[in-house]
Tab-separated table of C-alpha atoms and ligand atoms in Angstrom:
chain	number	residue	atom	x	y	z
Y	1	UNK	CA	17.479	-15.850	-25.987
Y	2	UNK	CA	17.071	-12.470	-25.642
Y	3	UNK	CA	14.313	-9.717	-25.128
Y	4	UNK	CA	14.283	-6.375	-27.353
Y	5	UNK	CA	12.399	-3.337	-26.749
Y	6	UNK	CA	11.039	-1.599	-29.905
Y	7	UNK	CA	11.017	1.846	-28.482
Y	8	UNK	CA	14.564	1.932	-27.869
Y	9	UNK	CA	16.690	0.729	-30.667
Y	10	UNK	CA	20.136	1.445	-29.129
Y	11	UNK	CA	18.791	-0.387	-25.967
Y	12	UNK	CA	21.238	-3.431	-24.703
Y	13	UNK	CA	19.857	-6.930	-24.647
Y	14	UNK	CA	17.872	-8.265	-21.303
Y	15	UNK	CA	18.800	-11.995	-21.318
Y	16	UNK	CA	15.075	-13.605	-21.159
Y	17	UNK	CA	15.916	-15.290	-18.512
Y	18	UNK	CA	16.029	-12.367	-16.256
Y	19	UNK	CA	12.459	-11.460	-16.997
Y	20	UNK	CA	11.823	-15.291	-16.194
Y	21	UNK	CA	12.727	-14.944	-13.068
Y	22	UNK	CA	10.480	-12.563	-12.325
Y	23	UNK	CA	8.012	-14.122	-13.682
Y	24	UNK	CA	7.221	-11.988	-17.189
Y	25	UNK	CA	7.366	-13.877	-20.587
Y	26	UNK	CA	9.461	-12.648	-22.958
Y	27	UNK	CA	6.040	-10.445	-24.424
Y	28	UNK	CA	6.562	-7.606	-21.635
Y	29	UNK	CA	7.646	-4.393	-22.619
Y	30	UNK	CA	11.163	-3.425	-21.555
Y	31	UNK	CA	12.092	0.524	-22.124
Y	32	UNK	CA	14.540	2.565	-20.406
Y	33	UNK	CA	13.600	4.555	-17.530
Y	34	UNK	CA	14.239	8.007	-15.752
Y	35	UNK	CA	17.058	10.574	-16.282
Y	36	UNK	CA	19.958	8.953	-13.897
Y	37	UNK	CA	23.478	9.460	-14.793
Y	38	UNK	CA	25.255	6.402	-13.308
Y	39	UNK	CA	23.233	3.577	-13.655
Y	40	UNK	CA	20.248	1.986	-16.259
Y	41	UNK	CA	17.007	1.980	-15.381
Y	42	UNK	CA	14.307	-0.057	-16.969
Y	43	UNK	CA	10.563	-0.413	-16.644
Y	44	UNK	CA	9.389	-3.937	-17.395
Y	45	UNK	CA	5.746	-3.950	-17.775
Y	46	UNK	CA	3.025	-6.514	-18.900
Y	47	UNK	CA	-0.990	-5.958	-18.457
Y	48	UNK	CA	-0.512	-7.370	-15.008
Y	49	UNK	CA	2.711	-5.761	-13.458
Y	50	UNK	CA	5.247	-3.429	-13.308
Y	51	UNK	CA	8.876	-3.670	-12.558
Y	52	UNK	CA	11.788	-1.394	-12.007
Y	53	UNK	CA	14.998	-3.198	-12.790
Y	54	UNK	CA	18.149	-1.756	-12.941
Y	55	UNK	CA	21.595	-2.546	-14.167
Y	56	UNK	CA	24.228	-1.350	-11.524
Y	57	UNK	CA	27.139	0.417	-13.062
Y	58	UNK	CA	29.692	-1.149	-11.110
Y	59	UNK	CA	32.742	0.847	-12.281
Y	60	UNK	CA	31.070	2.879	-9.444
Y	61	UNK	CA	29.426	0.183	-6.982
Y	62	UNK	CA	32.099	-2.598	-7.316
Y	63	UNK	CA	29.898	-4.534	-4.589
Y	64	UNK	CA	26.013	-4.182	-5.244
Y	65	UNK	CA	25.545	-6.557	-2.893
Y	66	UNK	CA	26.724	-4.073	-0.403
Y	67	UNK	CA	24.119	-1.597	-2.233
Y	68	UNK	CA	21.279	-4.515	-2.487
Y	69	UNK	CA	22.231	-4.807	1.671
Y	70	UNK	CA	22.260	-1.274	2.932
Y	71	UNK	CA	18.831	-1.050	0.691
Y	72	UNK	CA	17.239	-4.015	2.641
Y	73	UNK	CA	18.597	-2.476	5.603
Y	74	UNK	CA	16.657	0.376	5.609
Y	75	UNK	CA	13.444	-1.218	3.945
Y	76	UNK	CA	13.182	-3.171	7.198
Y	77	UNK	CA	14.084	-0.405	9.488
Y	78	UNK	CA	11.084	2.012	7.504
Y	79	UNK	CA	8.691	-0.621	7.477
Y	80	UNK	CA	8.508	-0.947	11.294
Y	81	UNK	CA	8.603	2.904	11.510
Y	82	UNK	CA	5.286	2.537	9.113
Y	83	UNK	CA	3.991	-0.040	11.045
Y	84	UNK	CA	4.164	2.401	14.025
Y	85	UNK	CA	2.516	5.439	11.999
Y	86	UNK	CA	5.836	7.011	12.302
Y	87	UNK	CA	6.448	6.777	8.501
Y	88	UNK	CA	3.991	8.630	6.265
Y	89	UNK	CA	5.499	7.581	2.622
Y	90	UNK	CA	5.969	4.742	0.520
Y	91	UNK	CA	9.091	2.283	0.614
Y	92	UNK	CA	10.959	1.542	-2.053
Y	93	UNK	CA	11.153	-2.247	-1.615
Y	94	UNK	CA	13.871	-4.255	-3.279
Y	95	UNK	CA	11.839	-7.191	-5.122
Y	96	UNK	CA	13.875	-10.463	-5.066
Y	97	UNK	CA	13.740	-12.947	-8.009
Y	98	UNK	CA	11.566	-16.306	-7.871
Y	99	UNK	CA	14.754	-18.026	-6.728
Y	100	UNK	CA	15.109	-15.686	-3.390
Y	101	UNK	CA	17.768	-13.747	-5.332
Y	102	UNK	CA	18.253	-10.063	-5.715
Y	103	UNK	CA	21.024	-9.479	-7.868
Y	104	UNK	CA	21.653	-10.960	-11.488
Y	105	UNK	CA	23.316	-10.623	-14.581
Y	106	UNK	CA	26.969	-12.264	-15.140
Y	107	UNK	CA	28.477	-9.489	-13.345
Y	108	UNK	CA	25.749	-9.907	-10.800
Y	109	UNK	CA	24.984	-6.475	-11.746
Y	110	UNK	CA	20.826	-6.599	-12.563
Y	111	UNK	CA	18.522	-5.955	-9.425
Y	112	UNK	CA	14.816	-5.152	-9.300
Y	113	UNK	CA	12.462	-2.692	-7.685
Y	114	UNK	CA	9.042	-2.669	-6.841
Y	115	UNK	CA	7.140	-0.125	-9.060
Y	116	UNK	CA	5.561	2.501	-7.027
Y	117	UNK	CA	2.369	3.333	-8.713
Y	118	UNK	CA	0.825	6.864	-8.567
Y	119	UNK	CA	3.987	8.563	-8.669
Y	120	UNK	CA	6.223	10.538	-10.959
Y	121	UNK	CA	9.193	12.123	-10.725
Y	122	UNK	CA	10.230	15.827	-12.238
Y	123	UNK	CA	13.229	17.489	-13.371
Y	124	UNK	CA	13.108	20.934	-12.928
Y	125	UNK	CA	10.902	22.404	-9.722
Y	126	UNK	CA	8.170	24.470	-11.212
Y	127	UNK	CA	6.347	26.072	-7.627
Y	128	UNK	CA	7.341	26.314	-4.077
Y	129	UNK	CA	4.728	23.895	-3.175
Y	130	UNK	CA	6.314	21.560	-5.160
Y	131	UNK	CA	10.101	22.388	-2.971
Y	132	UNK	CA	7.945	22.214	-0.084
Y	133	UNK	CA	6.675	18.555	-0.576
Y	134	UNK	CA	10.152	17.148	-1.925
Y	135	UNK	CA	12.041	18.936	1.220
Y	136	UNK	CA	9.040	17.320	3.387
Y	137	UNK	CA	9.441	14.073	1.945
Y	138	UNK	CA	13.503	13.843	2.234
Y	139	UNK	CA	13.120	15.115	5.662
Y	140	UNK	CA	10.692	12.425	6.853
Y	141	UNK	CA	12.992	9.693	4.995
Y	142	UNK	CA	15.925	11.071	6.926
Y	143	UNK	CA	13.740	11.390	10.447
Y	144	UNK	CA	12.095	7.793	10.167
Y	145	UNK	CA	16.363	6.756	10.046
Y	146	UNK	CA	17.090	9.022	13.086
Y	147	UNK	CA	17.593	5.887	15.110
Y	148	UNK	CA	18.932	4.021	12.712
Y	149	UNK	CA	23.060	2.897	13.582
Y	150	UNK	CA	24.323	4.950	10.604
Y	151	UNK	CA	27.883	3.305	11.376
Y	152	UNK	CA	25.904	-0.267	9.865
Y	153	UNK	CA	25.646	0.488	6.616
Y	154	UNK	CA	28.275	-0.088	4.204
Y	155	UNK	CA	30.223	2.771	2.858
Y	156	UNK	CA	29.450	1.796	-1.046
Y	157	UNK	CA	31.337	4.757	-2.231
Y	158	UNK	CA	34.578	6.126	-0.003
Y	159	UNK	CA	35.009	9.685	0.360
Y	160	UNK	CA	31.717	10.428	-1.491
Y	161	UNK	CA	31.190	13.870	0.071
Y	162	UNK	CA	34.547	14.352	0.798
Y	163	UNK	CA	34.947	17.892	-0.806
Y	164	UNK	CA	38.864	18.092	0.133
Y	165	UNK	CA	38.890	14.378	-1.835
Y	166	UNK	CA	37.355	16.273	-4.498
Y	167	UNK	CA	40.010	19.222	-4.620
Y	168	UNK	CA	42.103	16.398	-5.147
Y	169	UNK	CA	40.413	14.871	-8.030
Y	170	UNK	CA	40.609	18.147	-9.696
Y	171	UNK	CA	44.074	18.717	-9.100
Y	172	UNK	CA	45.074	15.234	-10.682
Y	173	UNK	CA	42.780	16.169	-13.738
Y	174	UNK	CA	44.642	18.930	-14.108
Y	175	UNK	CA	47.735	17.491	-14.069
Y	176	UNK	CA	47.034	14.838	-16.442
Y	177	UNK	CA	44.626	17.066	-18.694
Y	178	UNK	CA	43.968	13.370	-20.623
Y	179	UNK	CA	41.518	15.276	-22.509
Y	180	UNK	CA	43.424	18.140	-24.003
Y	181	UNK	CA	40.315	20.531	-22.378
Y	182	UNK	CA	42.258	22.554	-19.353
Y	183	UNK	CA	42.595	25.436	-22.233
Y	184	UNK	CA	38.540	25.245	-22.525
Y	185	UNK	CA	38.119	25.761	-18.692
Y	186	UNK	CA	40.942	27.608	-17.195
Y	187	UNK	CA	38.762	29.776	-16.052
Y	188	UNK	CA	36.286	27.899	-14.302
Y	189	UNK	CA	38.763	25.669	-12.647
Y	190	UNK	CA	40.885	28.766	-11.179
Y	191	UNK	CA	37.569	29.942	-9.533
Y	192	UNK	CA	36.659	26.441	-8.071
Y	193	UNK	CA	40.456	26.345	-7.051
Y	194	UNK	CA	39.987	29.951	-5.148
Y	195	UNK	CA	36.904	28.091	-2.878
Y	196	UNK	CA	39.300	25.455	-1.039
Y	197	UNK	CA	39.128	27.560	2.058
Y	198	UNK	CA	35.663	25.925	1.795
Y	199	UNK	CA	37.266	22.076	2.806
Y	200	UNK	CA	38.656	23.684	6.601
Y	201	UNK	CA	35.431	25.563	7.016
Y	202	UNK	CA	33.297	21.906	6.605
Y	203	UNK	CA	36.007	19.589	8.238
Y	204	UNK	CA	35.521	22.369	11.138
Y	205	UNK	CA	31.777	22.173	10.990
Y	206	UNK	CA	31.114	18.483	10.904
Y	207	UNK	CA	33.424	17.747	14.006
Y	208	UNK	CA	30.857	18.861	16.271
Y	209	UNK	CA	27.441	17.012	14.436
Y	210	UNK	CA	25.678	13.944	14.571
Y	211	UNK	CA	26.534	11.482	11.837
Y	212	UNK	CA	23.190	10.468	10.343
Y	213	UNK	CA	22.228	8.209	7.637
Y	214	UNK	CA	22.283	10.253	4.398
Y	215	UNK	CA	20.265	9.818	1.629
Y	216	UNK	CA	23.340	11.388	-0.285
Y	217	UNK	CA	22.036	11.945	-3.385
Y	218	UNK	CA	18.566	14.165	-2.580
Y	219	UNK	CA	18.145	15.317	-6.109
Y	220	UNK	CA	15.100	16.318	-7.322
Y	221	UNK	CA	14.273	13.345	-9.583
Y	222	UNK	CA	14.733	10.706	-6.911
Y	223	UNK	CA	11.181	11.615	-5.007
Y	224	UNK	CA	8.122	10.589	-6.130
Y	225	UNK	CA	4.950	13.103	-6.078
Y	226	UNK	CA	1.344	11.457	-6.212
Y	227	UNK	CA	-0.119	11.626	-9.850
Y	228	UNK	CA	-3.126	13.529	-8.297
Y	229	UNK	CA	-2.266	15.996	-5.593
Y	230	UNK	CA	1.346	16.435	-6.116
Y	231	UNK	CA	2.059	15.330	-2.657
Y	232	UNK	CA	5.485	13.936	-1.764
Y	233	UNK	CA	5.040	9.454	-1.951
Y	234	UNK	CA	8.538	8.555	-2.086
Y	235	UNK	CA	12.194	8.975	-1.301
Y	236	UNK	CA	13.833	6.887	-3.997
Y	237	UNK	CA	17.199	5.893	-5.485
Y	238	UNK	CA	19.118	4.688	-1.988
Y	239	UNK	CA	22.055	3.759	-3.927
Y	240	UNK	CA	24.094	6.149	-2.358
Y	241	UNK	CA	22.785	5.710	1.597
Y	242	UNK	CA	25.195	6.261	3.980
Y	243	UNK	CA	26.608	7.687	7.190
Y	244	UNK	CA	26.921	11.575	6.407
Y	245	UNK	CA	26.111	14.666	7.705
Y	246	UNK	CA	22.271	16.227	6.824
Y	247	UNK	CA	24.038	19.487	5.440
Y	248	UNK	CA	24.651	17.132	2.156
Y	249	UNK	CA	21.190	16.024	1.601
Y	250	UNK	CA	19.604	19.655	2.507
Y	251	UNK	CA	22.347	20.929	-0.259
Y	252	UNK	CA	21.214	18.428	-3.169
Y	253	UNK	CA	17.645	19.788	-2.487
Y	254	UNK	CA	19.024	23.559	-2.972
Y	255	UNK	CA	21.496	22.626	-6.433
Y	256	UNK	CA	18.832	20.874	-7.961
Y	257	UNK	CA	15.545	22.733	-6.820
Y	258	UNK	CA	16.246	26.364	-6.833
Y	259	UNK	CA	17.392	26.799	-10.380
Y	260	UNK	CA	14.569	27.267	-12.835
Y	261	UNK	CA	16.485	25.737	-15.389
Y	262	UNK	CA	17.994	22.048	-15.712
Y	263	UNK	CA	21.488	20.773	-13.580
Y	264	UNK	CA	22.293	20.849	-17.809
Y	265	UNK	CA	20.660	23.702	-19.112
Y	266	UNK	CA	22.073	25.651	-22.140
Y	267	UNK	CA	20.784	28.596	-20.788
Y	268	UNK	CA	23.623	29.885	-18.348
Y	269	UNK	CA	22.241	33.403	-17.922
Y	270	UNK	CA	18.832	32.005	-16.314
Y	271	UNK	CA	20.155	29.420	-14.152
Y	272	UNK	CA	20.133	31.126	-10.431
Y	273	UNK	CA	18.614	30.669	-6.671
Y	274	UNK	CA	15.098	31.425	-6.622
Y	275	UNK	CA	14.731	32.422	-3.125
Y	276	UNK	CA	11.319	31.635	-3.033
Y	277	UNK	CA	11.683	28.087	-3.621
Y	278	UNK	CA	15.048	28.340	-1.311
Y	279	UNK	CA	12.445	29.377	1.596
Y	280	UNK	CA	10.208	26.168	1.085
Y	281	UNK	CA	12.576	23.997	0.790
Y	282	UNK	CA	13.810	25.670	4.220
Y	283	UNK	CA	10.633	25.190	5.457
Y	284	UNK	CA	9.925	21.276	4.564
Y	285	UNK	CA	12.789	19.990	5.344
Y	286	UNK	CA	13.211	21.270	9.113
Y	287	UNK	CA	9.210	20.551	9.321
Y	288	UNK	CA	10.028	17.020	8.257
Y	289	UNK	CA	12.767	17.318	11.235
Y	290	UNK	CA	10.979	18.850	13.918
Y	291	UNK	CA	11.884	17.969	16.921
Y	292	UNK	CA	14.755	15.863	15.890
Y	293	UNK	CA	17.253	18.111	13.976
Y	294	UNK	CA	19.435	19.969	16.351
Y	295	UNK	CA	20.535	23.485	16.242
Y	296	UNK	CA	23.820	23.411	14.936
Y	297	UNK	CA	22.580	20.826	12.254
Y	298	UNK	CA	19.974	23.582	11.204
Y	299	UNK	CA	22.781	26.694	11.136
Y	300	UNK	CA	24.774	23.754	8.999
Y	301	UNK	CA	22.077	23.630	6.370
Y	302	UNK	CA	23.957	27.023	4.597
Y	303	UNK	CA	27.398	25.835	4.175
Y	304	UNK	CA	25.754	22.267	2.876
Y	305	UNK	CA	23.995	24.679	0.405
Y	306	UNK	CA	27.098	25.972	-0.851
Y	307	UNK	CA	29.337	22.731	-0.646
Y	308	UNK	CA	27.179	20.772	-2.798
Y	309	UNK	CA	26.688	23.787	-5.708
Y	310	UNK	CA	30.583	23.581	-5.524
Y	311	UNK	CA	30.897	19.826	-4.741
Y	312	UNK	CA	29.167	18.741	-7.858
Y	313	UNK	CA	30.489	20.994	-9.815
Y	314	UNK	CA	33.969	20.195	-9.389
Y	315	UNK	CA	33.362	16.957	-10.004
Y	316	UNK	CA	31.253	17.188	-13.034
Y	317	UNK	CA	33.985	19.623	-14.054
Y	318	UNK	CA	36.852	16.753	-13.089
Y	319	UNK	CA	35.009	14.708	-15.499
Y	320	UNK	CA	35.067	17.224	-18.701
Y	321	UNK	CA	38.874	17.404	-18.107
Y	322	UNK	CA	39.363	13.453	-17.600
Y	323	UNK	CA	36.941	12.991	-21.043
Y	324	UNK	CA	33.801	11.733	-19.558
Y	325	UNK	CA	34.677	8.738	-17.671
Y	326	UNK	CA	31.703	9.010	-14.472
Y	327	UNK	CA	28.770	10.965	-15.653
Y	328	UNK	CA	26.845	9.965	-18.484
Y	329	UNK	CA	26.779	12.523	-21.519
Y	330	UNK	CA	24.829	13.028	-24.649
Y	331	UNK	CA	26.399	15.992	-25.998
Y	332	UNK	CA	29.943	17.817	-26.310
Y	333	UNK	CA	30.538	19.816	-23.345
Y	334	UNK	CA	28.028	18.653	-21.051
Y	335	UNK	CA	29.979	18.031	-18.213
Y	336	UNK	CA	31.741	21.920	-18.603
Y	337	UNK	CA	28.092	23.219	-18.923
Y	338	UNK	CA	26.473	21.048	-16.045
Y	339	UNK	CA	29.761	22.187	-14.213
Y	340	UNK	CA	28.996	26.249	-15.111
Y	341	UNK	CA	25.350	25.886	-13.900
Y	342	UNK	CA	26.556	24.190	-10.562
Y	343	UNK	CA	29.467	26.774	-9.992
Y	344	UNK	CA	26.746	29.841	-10.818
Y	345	UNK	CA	24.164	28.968	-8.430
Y	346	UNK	CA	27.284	28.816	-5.664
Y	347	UNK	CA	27.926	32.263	-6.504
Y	348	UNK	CA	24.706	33.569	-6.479
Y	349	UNK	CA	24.031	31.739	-3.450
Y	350	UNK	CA	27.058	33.869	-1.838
Y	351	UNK	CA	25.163	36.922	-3.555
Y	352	UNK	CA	22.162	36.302	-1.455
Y	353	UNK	CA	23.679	34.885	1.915
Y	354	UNK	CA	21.963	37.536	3.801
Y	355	UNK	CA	18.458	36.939	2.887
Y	356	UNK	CA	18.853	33.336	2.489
Y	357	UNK	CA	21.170	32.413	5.931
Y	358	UNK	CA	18.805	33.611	8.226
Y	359	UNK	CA	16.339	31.101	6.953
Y	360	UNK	CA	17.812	28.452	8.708
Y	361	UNK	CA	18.734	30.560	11.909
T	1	LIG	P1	19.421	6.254	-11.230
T	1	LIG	O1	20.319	5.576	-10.238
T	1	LIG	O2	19.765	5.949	-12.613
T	1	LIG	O3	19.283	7.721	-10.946
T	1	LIG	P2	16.772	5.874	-10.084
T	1	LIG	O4	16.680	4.803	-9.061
T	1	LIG	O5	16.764	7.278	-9.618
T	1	LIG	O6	18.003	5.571	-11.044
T	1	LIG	O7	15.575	5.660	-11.112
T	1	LIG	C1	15.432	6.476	-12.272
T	1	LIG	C2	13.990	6.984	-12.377
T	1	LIG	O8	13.101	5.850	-12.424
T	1	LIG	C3	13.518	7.816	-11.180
T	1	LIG	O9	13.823	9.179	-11.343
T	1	LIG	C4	12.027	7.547	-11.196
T	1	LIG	O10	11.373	8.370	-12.143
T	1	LIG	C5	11.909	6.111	-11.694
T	1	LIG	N1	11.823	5.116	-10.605
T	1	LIG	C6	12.860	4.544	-9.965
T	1	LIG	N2	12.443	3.648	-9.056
T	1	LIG	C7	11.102	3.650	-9.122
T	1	LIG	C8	10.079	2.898	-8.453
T	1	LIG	N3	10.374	1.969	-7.555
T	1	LIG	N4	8.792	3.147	-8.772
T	1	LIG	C9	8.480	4.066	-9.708
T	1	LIG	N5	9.401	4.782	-10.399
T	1	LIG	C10	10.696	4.586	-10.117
T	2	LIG	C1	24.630	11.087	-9.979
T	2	LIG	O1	22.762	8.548	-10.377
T	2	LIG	P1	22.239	9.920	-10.250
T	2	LIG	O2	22.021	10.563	-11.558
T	2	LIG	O3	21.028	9.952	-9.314
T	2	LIG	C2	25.659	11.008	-8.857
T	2	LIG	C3	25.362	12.055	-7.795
T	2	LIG	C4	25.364	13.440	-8.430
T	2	LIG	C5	24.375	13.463	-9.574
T	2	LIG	C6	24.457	14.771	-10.310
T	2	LIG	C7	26.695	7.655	-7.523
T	2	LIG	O4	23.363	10.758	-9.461
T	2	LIG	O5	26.346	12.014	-6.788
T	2	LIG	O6	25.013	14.409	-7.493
T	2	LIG	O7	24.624	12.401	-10.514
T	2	LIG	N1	25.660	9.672	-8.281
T	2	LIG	C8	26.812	9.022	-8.060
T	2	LIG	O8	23.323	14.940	-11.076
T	2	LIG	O9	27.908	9.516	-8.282
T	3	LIG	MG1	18.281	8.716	-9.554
């Protein structure tokens, strides 16, 4: 038997005896959830409870239970840190199944989430304050993990901010232009191909930091600000936790906070750095630090800036010319546009290096 949502007709089947398990009848409400690209994400809700649960797209994590460990991992590790006062947020707890379970589904592919209440997440950064709190909140996340043995977790996705890996992507979707597009983006892709100086300058740079856990995918809509004050609650989505450098998760705050427009606006012309929000986001995250990030890891933050504007772009721009095999899309072109945006907030970031740089001095 199976459980339907009314609110979204297109919506897959639950089998019933998933909500079983944790303990709704088949009356709860089921309705997808949140703006993610990779996986589904549905809220589960009776008058009693809420529940996140989430079907893993495991073209992309072929082992959630390497994703459902690394998760636990850090629950644990965050809940002594709170237990210490060192950790001022709200974990995002995996919630196991009556039977002591945590993954589902016949592909094993269904896991759930406790529902953080008070919280919502945005898509587009309307104020500075708002930067502040979601560079505050990533930088706690990633200073309550300082002591964590990044080398333990499980590398779910290999080479996942490997931006020379990415070149390489591109190239091959060049080469095999499956879709027919190169003629669309010729343009765009001999720009991205005129950055690769880019992969020596970061291979250079990361020899000589830390490896840290990383977040890894700090984008705006995977924090969670209190309904009432806008504070920063949560650091969500951990899907992509791993060992990394900080420059990557510092860069995801930049792409997807500084433009005043969405990662897939259709409004090319408005999409840029707003340098105010750039300077609290500055200001958040190495407050959330203090004390812990070094030097070298601060003067990093810039080129992490600019390698994830680029980063994501090429791959969201691999994707157009493969035919929209990774991201999700809901519209012709939306890779190519998401891809534009990206690659014109990396050049205006280069058009305002020298007021932005010395931010992170
Ligand atoms: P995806 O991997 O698809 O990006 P996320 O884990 O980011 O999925 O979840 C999608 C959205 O669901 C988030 O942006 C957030 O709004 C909401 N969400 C996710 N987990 C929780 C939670 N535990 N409590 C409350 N809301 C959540
Ligand atoms: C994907 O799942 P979601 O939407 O949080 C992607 C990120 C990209 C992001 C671009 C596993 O994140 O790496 O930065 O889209 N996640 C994966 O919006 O590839
Ligand atoms: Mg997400």
């Amino acid at each position: 038997m199976s459980v339907e949502s009314a609110a979204v007709a297109a919506m897959p089947l639950l089998p019933a005896d998933v909500l079983a398990a944790y303990q709704f009848t088949p009356e709860a409400t089921v309705r997808l959830f949140g703006n993610g690209h990779i996986n589904r994400t549905y809220l589960i809700e009776n008058s009693i409870q809420k529940l996140i649960l989430q079907q893993i797209n495991t073209q992309i994590f072929p082992a959630p239970q390497q994703l459902v460990d690394n998760a636990l991992r850090i629950e644990q590790h965050l809940t002594v840190k709170q237990q210490q006062g060192l950790y001022p947020l709200q974990i995002l707890r995996q919630q196991a199944r009556q039977d002591g379970h945590y993954l589902s589904g016949e592909q094993a592919d269904l896991r759930a989430l406790a529902f953080i209440d008070g919280g919502r997440s945005i898509e587009v950064v309307e104020t500075p304050a708002q930067a502040f709190a979601a560079a505050l909140t990533f930088g706690q996340f990633a200073a309550a993990l300082a002591d964590f043995p990044a080398d333990e977790l499980h590398t779910v996705i290999a080479d996942f901010h490997n931006l020379g890996f990415r070149f390489c992507q591109l190239d091959d979707a060049i080469a095999a232009n499956k879709a027919g597009r190169l003629v669309d983006c010729q343009e765009l892709v001999n720009y991205c191909q005129s950055q690769r100086a880019l992969v020596t300058e970061l291979e250079q740079l990361c020899a000589d930091l830390p490896r840290r856990v990383c977040h890894n995918d700090t984008k705006i809509n995977n924090m969670l600000y209190s309904d009432a004050e806008g504070r920063g609650i949560a650091a969500i989505d951990l899907d992509t936790c791993m060992p990394g450098y900080w420059l990557f998760d510092f860069g995801d705050m930049v792409r997807t906070c500084c433009s005043p427009e969405p990662e897939d606006s259709l409004n090319p012309a408005a999409v840029r750095i707003r340098p105010e929000i750039f300077t609290a986001l500055a200001q958040g995250y190495l407050q959330g630090l203090a004390g812990i990030i070094t030097a070298a890891e601060r003067q990093s933050l810039w080129l992490g800036a600019k390698v994830m504007c680029l980063m994501i772009g090429i791959r969201f721009l691999t994707d157009h010319l493969n035919g929209d095999c990774y991201f999700a899309v809901h519209r012709p072109n939306h890779n190519l546009q998401r891809a534009e945006n990206q690659l014109r907030l990396y050049l205006d970031l280069l058009a305002q290096q020298d007021q932005l740089q010395p931010l992170l001095k």
